[in-house]
Every structure is written in C-alpha cells, then in structure tokens.
Tab-separated table of C-alpha atoms and ligand atoms in Angstrom:
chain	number	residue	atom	x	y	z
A	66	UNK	CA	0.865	28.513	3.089
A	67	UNK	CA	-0.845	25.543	3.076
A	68	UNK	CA	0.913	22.163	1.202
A	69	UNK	CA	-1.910	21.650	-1.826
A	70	UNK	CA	-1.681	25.629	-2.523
A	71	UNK	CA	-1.334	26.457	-5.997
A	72	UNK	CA	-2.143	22.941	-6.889
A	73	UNK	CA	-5.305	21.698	-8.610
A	74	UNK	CA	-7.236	18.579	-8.405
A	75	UNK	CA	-10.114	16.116	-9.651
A	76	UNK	CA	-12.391	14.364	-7.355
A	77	UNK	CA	-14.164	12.230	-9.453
A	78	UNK	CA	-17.889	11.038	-7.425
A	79	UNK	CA	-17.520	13.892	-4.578
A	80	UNK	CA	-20.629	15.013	-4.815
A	81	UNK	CA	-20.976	12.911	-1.494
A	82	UNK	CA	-19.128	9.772	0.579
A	83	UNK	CA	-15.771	9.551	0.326
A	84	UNK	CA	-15.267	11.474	-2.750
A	85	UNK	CA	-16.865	14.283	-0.503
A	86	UNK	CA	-14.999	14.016	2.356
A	87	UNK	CA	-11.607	13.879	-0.197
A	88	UNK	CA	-12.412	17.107	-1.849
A	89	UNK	CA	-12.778	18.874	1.459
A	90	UNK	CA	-9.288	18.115	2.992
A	91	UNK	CA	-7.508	18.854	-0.742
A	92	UNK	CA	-8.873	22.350	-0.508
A	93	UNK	CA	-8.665	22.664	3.076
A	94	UNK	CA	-4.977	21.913	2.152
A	95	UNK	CA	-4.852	24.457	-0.747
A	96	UNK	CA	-5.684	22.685	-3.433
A	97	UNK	CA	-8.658	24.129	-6.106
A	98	UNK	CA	-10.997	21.694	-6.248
A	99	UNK	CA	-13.126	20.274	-9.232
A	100	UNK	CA	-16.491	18.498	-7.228
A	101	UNK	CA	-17.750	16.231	-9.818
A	102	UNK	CA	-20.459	14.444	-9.794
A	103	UNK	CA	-23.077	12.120	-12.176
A	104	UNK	CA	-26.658	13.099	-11.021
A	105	UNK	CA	-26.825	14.719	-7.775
A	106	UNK	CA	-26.243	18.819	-9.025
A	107	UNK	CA	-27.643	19.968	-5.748
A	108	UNK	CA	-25.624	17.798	-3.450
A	109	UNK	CA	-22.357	18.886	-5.663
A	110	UNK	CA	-23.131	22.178	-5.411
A	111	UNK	CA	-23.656	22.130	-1.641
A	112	UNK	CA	-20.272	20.239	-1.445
A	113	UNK	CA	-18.926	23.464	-3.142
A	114	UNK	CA	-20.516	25.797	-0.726
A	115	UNK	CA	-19.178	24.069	2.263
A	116	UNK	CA	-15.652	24.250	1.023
A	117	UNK	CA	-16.218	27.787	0.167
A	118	UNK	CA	-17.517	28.974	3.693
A	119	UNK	CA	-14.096	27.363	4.914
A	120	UNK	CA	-12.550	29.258	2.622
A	121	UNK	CA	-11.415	27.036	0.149
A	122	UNK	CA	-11.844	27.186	-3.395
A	123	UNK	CA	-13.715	24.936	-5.416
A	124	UNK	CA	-15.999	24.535	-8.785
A	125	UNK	CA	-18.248	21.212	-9.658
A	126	UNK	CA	-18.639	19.404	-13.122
A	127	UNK	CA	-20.540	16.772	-13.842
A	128	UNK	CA	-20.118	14.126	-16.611
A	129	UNK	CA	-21.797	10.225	-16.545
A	130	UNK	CA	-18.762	8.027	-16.525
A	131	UNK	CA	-19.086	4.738	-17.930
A	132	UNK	CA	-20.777	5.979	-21.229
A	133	UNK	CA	-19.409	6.773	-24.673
A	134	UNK	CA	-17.659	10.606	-24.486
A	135	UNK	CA	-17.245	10.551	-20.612
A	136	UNK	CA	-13.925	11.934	-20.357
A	137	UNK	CA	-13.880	14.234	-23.552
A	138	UNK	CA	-16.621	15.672	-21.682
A	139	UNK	CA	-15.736	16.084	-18.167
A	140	UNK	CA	-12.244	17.857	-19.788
A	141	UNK	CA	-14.080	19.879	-21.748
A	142	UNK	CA	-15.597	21.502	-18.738
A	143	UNK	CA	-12.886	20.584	-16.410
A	144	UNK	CA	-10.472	22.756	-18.589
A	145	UNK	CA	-12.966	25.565	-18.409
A	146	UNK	CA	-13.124	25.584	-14.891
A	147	UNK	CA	-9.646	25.630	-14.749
A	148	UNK	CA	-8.747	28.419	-17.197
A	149	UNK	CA	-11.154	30.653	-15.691
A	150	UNK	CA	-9.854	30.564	-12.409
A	151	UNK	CA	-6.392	30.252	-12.974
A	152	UNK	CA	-5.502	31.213	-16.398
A	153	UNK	CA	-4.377	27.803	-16.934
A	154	UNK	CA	-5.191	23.921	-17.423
A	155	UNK	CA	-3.105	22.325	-15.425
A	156	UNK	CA	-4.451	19.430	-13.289
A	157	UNK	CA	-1.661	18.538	-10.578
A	158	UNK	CA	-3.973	16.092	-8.616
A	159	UNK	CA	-6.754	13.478	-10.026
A	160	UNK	CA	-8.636	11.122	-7.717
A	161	UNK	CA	-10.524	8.256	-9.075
A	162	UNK	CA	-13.057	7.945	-6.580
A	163	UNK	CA	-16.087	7.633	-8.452
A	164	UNK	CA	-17.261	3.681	-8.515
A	165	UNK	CA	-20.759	1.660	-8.555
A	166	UNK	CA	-21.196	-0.974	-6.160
A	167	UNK	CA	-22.260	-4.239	-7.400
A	168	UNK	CA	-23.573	-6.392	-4.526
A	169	UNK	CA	-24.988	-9.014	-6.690
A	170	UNK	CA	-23.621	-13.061	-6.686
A	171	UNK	CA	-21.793	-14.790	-9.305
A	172	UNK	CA	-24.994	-17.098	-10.382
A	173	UNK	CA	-27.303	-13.431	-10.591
A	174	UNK	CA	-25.448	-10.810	-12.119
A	175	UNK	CA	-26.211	-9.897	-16.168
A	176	UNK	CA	-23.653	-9.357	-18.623
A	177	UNK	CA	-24.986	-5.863	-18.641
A	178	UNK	CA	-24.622	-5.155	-15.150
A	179	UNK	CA	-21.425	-6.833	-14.815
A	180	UNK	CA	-20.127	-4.247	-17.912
A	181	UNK	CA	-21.649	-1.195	-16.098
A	182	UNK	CA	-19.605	-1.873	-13.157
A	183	UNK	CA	-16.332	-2.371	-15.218
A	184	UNK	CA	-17.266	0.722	-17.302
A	185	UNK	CA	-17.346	3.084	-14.280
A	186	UNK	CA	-15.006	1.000	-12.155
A	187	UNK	CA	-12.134	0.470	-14.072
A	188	UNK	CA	-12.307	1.834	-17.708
A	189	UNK	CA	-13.194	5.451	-17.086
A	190	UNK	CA	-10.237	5.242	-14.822
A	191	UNK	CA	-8.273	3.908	-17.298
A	192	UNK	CA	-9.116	6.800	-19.709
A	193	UNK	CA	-9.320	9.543	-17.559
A	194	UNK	CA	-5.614	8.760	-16.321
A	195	UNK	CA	-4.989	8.738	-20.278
A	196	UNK	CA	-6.564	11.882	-20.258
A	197	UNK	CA	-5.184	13.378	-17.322
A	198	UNK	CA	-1.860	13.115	-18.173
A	199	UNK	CA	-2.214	15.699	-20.592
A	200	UNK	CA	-2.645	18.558	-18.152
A	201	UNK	CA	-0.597	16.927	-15.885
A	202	UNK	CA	2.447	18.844	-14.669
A	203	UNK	CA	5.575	16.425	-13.424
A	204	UNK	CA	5.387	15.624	-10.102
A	205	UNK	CA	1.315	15.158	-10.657
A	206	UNK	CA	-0.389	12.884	-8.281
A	207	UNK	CA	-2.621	10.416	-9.017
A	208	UNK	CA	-4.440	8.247	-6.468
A	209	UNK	CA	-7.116	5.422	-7.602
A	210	UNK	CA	-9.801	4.515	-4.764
A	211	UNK	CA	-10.211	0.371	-4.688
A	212	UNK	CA	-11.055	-2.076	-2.212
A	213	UNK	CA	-10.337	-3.926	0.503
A	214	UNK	CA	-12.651	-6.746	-1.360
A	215	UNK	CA	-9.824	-7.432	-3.820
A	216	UNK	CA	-8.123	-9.380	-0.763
A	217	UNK	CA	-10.997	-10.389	1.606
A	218	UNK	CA	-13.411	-12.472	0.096
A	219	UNK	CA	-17.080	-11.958	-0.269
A	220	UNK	CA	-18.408	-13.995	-3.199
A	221	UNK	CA	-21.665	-11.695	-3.416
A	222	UNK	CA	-19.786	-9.078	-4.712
A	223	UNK	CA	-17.212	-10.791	-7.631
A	224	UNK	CA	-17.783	-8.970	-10.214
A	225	UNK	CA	-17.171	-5.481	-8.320
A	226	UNK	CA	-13.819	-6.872	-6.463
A	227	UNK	CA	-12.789	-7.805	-10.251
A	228	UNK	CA	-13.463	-4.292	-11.586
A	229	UNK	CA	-11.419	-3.064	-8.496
A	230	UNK	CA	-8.826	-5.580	-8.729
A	231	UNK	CA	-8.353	-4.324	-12.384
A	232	UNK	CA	-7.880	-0.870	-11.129
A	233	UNK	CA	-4.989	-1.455	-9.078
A	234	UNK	CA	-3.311	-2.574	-12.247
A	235	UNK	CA	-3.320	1.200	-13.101
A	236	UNK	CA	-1.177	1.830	-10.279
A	237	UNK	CA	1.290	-1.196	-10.980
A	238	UNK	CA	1.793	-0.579	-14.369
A	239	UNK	CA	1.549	3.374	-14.858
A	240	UNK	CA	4.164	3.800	-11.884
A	241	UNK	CA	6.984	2.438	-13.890
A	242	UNK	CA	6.216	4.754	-16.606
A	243	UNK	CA	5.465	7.700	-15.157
A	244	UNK	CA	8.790	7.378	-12.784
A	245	UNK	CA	10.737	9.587	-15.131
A	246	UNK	CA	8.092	12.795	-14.789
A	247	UNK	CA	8.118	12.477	-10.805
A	248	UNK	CA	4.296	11.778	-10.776
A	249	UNK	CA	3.296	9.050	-8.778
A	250	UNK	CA	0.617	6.783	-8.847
A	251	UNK	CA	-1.458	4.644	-5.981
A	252	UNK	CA	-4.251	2.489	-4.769
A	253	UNK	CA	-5.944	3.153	-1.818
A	254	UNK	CA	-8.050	0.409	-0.428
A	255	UNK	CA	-10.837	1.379	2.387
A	256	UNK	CA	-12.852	-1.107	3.873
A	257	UNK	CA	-16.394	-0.710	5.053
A	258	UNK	CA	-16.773	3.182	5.170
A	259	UNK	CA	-19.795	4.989	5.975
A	260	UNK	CA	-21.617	6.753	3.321
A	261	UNK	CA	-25.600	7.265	2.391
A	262	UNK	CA	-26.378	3.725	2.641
A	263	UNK	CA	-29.343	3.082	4.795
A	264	UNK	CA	-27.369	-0.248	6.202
A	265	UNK	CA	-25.420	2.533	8.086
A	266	UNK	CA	-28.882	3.513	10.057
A	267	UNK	CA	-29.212	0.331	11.283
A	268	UNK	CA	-27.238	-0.425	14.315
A	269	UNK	CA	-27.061	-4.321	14.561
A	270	UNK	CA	-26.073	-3.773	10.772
A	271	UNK	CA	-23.569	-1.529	12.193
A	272	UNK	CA	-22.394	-3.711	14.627
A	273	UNK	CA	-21.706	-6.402	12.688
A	274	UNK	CA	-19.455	-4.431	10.097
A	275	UNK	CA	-17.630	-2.684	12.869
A	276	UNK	CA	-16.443	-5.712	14.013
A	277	UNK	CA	-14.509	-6.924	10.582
A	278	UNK	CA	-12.135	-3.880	11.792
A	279	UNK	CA	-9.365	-4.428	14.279
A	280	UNK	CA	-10.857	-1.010	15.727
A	281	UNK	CA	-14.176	-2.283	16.185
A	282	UNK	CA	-15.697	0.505	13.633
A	283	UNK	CA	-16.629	1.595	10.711
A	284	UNK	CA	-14.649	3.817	8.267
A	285	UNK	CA	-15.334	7.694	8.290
A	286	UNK	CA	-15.065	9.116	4.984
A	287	UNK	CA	-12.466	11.221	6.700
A	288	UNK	CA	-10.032	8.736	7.527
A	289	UNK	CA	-10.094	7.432	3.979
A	290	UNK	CA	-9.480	11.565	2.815
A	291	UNK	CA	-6.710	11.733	5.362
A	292	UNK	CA	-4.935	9.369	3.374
A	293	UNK	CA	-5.048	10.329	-0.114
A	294	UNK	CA	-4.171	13.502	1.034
A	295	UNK	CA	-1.168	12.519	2.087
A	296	UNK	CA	-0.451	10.738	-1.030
A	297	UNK	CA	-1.038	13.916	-3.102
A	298	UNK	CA	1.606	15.748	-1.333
A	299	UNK	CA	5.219	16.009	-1.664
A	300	UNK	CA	6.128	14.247	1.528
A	301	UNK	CA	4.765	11.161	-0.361
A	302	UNK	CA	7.131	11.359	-3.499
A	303	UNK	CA	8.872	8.219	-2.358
A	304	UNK	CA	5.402	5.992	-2.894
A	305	UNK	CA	4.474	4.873	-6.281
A	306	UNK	CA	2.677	2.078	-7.207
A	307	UNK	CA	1.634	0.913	-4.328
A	308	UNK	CA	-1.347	-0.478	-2.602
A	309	UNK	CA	-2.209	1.219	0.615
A	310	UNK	CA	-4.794	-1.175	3.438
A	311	UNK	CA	-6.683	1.913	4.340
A	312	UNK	CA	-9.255	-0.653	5.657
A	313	UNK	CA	-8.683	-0.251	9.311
A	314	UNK	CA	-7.269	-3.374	10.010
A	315	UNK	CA	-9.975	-5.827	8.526
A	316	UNK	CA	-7.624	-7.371	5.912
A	317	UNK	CA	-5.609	-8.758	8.941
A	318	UNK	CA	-8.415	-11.324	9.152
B	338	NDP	P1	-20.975	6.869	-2.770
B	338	NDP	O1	-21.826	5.765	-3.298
B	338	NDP	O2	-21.339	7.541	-1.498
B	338	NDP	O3	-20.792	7.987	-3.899
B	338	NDP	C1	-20.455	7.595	-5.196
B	338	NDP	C2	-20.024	8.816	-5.965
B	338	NDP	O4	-19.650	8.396	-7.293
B	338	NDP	C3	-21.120	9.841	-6.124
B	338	NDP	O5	-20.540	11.120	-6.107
B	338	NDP	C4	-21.686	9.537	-7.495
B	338	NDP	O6	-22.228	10.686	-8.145
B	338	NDP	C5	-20.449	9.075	-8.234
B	338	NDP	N1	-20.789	8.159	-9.310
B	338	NDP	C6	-21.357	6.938	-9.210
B	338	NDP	N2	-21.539	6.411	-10.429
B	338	NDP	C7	-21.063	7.321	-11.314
B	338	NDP	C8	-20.972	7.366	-12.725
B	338	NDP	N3	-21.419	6.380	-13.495
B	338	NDP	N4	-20.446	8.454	-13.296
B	338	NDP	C9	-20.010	9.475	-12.531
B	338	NDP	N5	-20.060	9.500	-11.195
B	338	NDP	C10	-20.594	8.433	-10.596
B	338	NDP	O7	-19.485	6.304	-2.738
B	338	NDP	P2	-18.581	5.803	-1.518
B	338	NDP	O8	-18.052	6.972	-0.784
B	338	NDP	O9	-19.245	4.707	-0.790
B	338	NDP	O10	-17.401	5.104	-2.365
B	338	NDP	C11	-16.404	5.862	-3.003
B	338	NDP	C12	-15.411	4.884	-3.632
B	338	NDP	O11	-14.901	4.006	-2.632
B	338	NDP	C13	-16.025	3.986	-4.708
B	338	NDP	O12	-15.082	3.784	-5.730
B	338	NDP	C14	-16.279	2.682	-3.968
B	338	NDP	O13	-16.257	1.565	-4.842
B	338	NDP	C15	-15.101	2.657	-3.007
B	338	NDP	N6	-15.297	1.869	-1.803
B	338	NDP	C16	-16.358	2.125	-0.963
B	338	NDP	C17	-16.492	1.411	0.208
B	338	NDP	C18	-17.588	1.714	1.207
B	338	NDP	O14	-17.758	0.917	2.150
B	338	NDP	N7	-18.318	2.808	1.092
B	338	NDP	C19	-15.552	0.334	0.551
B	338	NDP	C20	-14.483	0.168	-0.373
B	338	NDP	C21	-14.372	0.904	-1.510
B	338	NDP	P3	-23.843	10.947	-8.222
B	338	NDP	O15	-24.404	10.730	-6.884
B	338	NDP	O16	-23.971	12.326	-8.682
B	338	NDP	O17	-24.366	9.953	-9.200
C-alpha cells in the first residue's frame, strides 16, 4: 500500500508546472487526484492521462479563481468528482498551488493588476481553505505554495511577494486553530523553478538564475512535489505552521 492511498486531494493550477509535477507524486503515492486547472482543458486532461497510464487515479476540474463564485464552483464539481468515485466528499489533501505572477515594478503596476494578483494569490486561498475545511476529515493536510520572494528582494515584483507574503499568514494563523482536528497547515517556498516560461529556453538566462542557488540550478518542478508530498503525509504530523525554504539554497544569500 502506498502512504496517500485512500486519501484524496486538490491541486489547484496542475494543469502544468509545479502544480503538475505535485499531482503526479500524490497519486503516484495513492492519493485520487483532482487536476484543476483555469484555461488549459487539454493540458489538464493530458495531466490526467499521464497519471492514469501510471496507474494512478485522477479526474480534472476547472474553475477561474480570482472571480466572484470561484470556490462555490470548483466544489460544486469537486464534490461530484468525488462522490462518483468514491461514494463520498471527503477532501483529505488541498494544495494551493495555483498563483499569477506579477513581474511588474512598484512605479508600473495598476490598481487592477495589483487586485488580480491578490485575488488569485491570496484570497482564493483564503476561501478555498474556508471551503475546504468542510470536507475535510481530521488529520487533513493542507499545504499553500509561496515564495522565496517574500525574503529575497526583487523590487520588480512587490506586489506579487505581498500577495505571497499574505499567504503565509494562512499557515500562521490557521495552524493554531486547526491543532485540535490534527490537520496541519504549511508554506512551501520554491525559488526559481522551471516551468513553461520561455526564459527557461534561454541558456545565459538560465545561467544566471542557476546561480542564485547554492546548487548552481534551477528548481525542477519535482523537487518542489517531493516536498509537499511529504508534508501531506503522516510522517509530517509534527509540522504545522511552518514555512519550509524549498528554494534550493538561494535564500542563504
Ligand atoms: P505555472 O505558471 O506553470 O502554472 C500556473 C497554474 O495555475 C496553471 O495550472 C494555471 O492554469 C493555474 N492558474 C493561473 N491563474 C489561475 C486562475 N486565475 N485561476 C485558476 N487557475 C489559475 O505555475 P508555476 O509552476 O510556475 O508556479 C506554481 C506556483 O508556484 C505559483 O503559485 C507560483 O506563484 C509559485 N512560484 C513559482 C516559482 C517559479 O519560479 N516558477 C517560484 C516561486 C513560487 P491554466 O493554465 O489552466 O490557466
């Protein structure tokens, strides 16, 4: 038996990146997974396929976080997906991975951008947690994906380290309350991680990034899932509220 088996879990954002790479090792662990995604159907789907042929079992959703009735939706059809395959809605595992970049200085950005990027970053979190915790078995396991950027400074990119520096306040303050059911609650904090970027074609580009890590690389998408897997098991019990530097040694300066 594997250790997610019989557990369930939402990846929000795995239709690709990290997300992706998450929802793979959670079913290759046991878990059923819900893929979910905003725009990309095909690339969910696909993600679903791949954890199929390894025999895992997974279903996608998708819902647009950040907009009015994002996580009434993506219950309603989380719930669904859940039911039918299990005869229940339990939801043992939730990932917030889903997050916009915002690579755009203090002096540039628009008070519209800057609320898009705390309405995906940090309030659907919020609410989804909210949410969660209503299908949440105790001993339930949430993990919230941040940033290095909310110790390492990079003024081009303010308003995003905000937005992740209010998401680890989920962990902090949800921990303590959440204690008494056994479900814990953590940031995880990758630094510069591979994912469809174009920058990550380029290999001076490359270069340049690798080098902020005491590794002299970039991050994989797999050795940010690694981690959260670990966290959503029951060796972890013991860490709640925490912040884990899953940045490879970059926030060592
Ligand atoms: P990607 O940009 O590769 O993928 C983002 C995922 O989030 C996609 O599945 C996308 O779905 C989904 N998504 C984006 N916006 C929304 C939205 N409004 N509603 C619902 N889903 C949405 O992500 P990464 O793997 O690069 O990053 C994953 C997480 O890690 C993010 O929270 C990011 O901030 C954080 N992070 C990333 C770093 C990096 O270097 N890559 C470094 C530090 C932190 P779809 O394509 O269908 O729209």
């Amino acid at each position: 038996m594997e250790r997610l088996t019989g557990r369930t879990a939402l990846v929000t954002g795995s239709s690709r990146g990290m997300g992706r790479a998450v929802a793979g090792r959670l079913a290759q662990d046991g878990a059923l997974v819900a893929v979910h995604y905003a725009t990309d159907g095909a690339a969910a789907h696909e993600v679903v396929a791949s954890i199929e042929r390894d025999g895992g079992r997974a279903f996608a959703i998708r819902a647009e976080l950040g907009v009015d009735g994002d996580v009434e939706g993506l219950f309603a059809d989380l719930e669904e997906g859940l039911l039918d395959r299990t005869g229940s809605t339990d939801l043992h595992i939730l990932v917030n991975n889903a997050g916009v970049m915002g690579a755009t200085s203090a002096a540039e950005i628009t008070p519209e951008h800057f609320d898009r990027i705390f309405a995906v970053n940090a309030k659907a979190p919020f609410f989804l947690i909210r949410r969660a915790l209503r299908n949440m078995p105790d001993g339930g396991r949430i993990v919230n994906i941040s940033s290095g950027l909310t110790r390492f400074a990079n003024p081009d990119e303010i308003a995003y380290a905000m937005s992740k520096g209010a998401l680890e306040q989920l962990a902090l303050h949800f921990a303590k309350s959440l204690g008494p059911r056994n479900i814990t609650i953590n940031s995880v904090a990758p630094g510069i991680t591979r994912n469809g970027n174009p920058v990550f074609d380029i290999p001076e580009a490359v270069e340049q990034m690798a080098a902020l890590s005491a590794f002299n690389r970039v991050g994989e998408p797999e050795d940010i899932a690694d981690v959260v897997a670990f966290l959503a098991t029951d060796e972890a019990r013991w860490i709640t509220g925490s912040f884990v530097d899953a940045t490879g040694g970059t926030l060592l300066g």
